[in-house]
CSV table of N, CA and C in Angstrom, one decimal:
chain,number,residue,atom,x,y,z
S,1,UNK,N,63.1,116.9,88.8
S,1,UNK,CA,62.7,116.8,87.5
S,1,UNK,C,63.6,117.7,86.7
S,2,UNK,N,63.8,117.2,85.7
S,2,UNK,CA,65.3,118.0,84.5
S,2,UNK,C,64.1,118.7,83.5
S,3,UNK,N,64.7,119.8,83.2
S,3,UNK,CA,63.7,120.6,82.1
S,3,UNK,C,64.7,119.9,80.6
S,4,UNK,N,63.6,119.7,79.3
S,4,UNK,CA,64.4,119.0,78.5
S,4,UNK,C,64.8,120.4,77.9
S,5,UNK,N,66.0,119.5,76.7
S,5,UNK,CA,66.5,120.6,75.8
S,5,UNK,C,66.0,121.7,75.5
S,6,UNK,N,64.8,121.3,74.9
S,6,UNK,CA,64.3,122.4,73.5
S,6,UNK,C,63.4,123.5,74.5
S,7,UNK,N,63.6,123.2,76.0
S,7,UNK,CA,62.7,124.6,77.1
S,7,UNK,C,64.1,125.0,77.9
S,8,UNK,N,65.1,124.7,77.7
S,8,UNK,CA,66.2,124.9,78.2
S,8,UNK,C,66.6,126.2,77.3
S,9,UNK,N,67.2,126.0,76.1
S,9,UNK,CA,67.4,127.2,75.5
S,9,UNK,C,66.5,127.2,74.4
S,10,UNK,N,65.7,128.8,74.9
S,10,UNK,CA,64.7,129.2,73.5
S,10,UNK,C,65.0,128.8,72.1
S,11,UNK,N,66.6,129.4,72.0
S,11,UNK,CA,66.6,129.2,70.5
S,11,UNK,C,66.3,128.1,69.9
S,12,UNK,N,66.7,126.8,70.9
S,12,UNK,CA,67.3,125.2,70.1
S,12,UNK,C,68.1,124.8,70.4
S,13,UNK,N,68.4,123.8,69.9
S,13,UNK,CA,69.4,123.1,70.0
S,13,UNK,C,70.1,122.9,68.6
S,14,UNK,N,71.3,123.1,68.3
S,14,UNK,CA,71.9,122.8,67.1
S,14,UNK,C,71.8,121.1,66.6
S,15,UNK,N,71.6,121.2,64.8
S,15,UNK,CA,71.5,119.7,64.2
S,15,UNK,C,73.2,119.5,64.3
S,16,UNK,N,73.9,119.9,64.7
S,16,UNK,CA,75.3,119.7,64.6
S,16,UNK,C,75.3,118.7,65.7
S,17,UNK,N,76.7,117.9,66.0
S,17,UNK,CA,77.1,116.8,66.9
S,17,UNK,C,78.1,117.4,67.2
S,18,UNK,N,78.4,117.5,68.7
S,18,UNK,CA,79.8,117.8,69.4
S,18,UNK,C,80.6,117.0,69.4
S,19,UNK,N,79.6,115.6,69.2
S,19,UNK,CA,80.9,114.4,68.8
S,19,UNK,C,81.9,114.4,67.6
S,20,UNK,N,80.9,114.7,66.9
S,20,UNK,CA,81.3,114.7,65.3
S,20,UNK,C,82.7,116.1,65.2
S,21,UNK,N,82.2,117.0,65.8
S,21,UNK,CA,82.8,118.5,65.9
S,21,UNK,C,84.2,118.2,66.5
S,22,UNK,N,84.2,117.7,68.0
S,22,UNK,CA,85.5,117.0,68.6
S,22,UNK,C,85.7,116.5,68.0
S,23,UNK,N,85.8,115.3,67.5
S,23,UNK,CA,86.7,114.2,66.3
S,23,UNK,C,87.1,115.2,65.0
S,24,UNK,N,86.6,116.0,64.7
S,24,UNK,CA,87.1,116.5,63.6
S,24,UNK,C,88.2,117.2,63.9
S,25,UNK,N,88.0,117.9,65.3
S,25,UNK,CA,88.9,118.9,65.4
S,25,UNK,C,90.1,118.1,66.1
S,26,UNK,N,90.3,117.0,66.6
S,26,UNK,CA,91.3,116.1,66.6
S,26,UNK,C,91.8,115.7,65.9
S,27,UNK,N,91.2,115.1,64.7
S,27,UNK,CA,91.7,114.8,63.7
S,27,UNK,C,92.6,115.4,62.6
S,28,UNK,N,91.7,116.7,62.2
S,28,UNK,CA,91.9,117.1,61.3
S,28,UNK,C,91.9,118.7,61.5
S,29,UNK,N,92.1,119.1,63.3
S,29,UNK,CA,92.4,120.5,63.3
S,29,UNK,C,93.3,121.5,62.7
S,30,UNK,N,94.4,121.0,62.4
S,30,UNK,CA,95.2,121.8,61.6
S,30,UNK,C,94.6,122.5,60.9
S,31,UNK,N,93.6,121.7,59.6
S,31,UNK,CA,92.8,122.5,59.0
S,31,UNK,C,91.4,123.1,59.5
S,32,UNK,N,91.1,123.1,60.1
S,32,UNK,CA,90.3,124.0,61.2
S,32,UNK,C,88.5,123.0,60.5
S,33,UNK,N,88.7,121.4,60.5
S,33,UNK,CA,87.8,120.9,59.7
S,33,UNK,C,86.7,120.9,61.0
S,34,UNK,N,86.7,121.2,62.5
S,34,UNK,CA,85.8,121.3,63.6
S,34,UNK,C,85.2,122.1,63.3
S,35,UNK,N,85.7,123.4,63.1
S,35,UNK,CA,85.2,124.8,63.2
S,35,UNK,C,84.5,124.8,61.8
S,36,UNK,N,84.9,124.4,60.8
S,36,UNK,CA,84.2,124.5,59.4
S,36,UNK,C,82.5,124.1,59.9
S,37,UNK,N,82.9,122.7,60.5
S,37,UNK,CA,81.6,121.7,60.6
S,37,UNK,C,80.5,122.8,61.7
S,38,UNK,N,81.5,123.0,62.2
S,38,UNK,CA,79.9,124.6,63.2
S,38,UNK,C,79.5,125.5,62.6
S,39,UNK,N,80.1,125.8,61.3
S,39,UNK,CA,79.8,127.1,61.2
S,39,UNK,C,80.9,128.6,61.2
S,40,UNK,N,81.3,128.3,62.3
S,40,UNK,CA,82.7,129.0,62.7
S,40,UNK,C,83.8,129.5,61.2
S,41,UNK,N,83.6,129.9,60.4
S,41,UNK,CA,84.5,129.9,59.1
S,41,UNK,C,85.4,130.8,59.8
S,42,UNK,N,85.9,131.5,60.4
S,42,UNK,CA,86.6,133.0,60.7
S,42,UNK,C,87.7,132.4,61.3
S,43,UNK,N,87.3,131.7,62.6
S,43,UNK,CA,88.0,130.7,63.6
S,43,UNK,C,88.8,129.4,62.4
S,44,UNK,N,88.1,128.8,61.6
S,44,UNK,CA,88.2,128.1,60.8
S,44,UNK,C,89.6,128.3,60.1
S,45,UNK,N,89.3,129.1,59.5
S,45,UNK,CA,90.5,130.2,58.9
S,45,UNK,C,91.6,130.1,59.3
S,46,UNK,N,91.3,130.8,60.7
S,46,UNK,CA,92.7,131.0,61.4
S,46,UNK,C,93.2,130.0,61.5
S,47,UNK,N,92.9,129.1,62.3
S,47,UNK,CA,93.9,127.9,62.8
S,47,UNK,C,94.3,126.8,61.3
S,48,UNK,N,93.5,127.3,60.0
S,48,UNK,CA,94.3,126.8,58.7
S,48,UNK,C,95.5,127.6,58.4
S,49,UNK,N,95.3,128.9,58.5
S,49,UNK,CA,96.4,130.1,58.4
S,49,UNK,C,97.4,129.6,59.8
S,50,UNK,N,97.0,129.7,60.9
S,50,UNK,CA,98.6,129.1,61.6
S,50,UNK,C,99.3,128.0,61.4
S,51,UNK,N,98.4,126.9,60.8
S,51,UNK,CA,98.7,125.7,60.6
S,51,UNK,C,100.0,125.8,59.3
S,52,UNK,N,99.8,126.1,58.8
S,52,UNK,CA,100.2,126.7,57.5
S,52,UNK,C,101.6,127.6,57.9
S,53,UNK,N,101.5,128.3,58.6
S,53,UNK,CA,102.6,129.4,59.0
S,53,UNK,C,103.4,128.6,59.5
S,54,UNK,N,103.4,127.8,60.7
S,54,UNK,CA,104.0,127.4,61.6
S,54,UNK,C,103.8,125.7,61.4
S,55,UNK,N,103.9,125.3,59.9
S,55,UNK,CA,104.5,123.9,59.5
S,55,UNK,C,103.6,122.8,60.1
S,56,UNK,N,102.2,123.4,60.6
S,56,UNK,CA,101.5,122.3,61.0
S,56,UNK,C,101.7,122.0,62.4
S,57,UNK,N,102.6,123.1,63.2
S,57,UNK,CA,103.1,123.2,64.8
S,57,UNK,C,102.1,123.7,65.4
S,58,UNK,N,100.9,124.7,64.4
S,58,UNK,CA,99.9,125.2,65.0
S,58,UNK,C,98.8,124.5,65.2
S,59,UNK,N,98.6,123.3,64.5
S,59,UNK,CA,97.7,122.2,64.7
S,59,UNK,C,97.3,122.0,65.9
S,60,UNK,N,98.1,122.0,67.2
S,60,UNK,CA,98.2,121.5,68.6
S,60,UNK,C,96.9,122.8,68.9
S,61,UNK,N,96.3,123.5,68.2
S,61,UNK,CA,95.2,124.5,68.3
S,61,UNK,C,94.2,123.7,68.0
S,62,UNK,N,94.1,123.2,67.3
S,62,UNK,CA,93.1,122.2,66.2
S,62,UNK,C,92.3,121.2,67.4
S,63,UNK,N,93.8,120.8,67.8
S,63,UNK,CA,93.9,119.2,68.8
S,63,UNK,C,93.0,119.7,70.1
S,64,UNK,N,93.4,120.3,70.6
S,64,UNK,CA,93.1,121.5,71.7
S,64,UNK,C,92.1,121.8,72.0
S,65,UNK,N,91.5,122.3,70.5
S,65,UNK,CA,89.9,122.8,70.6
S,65,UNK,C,89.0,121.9,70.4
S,66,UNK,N,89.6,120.6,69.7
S,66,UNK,CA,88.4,119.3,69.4
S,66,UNK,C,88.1,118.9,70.9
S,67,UNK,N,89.2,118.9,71.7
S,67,UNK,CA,88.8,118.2,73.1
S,67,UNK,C,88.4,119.2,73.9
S,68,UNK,N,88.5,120.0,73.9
S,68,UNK,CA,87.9,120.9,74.4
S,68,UNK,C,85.7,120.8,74.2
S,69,UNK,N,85.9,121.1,72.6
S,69,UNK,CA,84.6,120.6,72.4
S,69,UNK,C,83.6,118.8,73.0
S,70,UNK,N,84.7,118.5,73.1
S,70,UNK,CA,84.1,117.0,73.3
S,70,UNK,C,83.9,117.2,74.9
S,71,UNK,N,84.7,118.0,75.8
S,71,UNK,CA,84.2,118.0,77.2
S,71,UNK,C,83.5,118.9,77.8
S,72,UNK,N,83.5,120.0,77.0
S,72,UNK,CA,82.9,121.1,77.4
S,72,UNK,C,81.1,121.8,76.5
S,73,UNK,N,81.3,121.1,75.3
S,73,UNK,CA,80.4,121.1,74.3
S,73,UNK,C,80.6,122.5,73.8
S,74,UNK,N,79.5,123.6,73.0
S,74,UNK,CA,80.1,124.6,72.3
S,74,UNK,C,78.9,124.7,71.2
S,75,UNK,N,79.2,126.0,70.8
S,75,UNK,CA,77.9,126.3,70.0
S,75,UNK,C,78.3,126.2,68.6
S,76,UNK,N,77.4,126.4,67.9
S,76,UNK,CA,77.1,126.8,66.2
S,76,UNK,C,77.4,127.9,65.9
S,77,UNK,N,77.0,128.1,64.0
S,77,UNK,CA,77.2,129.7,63.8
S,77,UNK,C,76.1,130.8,64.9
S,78,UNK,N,75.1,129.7,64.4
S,78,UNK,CA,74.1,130.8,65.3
S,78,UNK,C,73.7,131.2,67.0
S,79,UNK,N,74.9,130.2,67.9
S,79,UNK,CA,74.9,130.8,69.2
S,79,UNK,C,74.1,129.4,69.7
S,80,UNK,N,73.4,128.3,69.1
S,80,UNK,CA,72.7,127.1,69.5
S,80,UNK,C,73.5,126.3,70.0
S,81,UNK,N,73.2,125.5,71.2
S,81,UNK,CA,74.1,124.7,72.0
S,81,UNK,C,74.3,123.2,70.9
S,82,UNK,N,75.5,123.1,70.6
S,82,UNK,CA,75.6,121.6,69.8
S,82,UNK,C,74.9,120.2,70.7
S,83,UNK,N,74.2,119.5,69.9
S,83,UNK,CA,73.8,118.6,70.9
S,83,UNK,C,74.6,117.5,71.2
S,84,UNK,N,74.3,116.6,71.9
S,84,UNK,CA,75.0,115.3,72.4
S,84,UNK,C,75.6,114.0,70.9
């Protein structure tokens, strides 16, 4: 027997989508539009700031982290596991 979500972690589960979170950050990581969608502004930031520095070379961070989120899943601002 599987314990569900919401007795799994106390806090919750985040309203955010990790689907949604990966696709953005594939899409549109250069501008750090994954990390915006969690919460993440700081992280966000940055990978707009490298993107920017390094001509959009830095994007492959963007790319990187969306699939990353899509296999590995990943939290919100507030530390809540993103749901399915």
């Amino acid at each position: 027997m599987t314990t569900p979500p919401y007795q799994q972690y106390p806090q919750g589960v985040s309203d955010k989508s990790k689907v949604v979170a990966g696709i953005l950050g594939i899409l549109l990581g250069s501008f750090g539009a994954g990390r915006f969608y969690t919460g993440h502004t700081k992280i966000a930031v940055a990978q707009l700031l490298v993107s920017l520095f390094t001509c959009f070379i830095g994007g492959i961070w963007g790319f990187i982290d969306g699939i990353l989120i899509l296999v590995n899943g990943g939290t919100d601002a507030q530390g809540r596991p993103l749901r399915d």
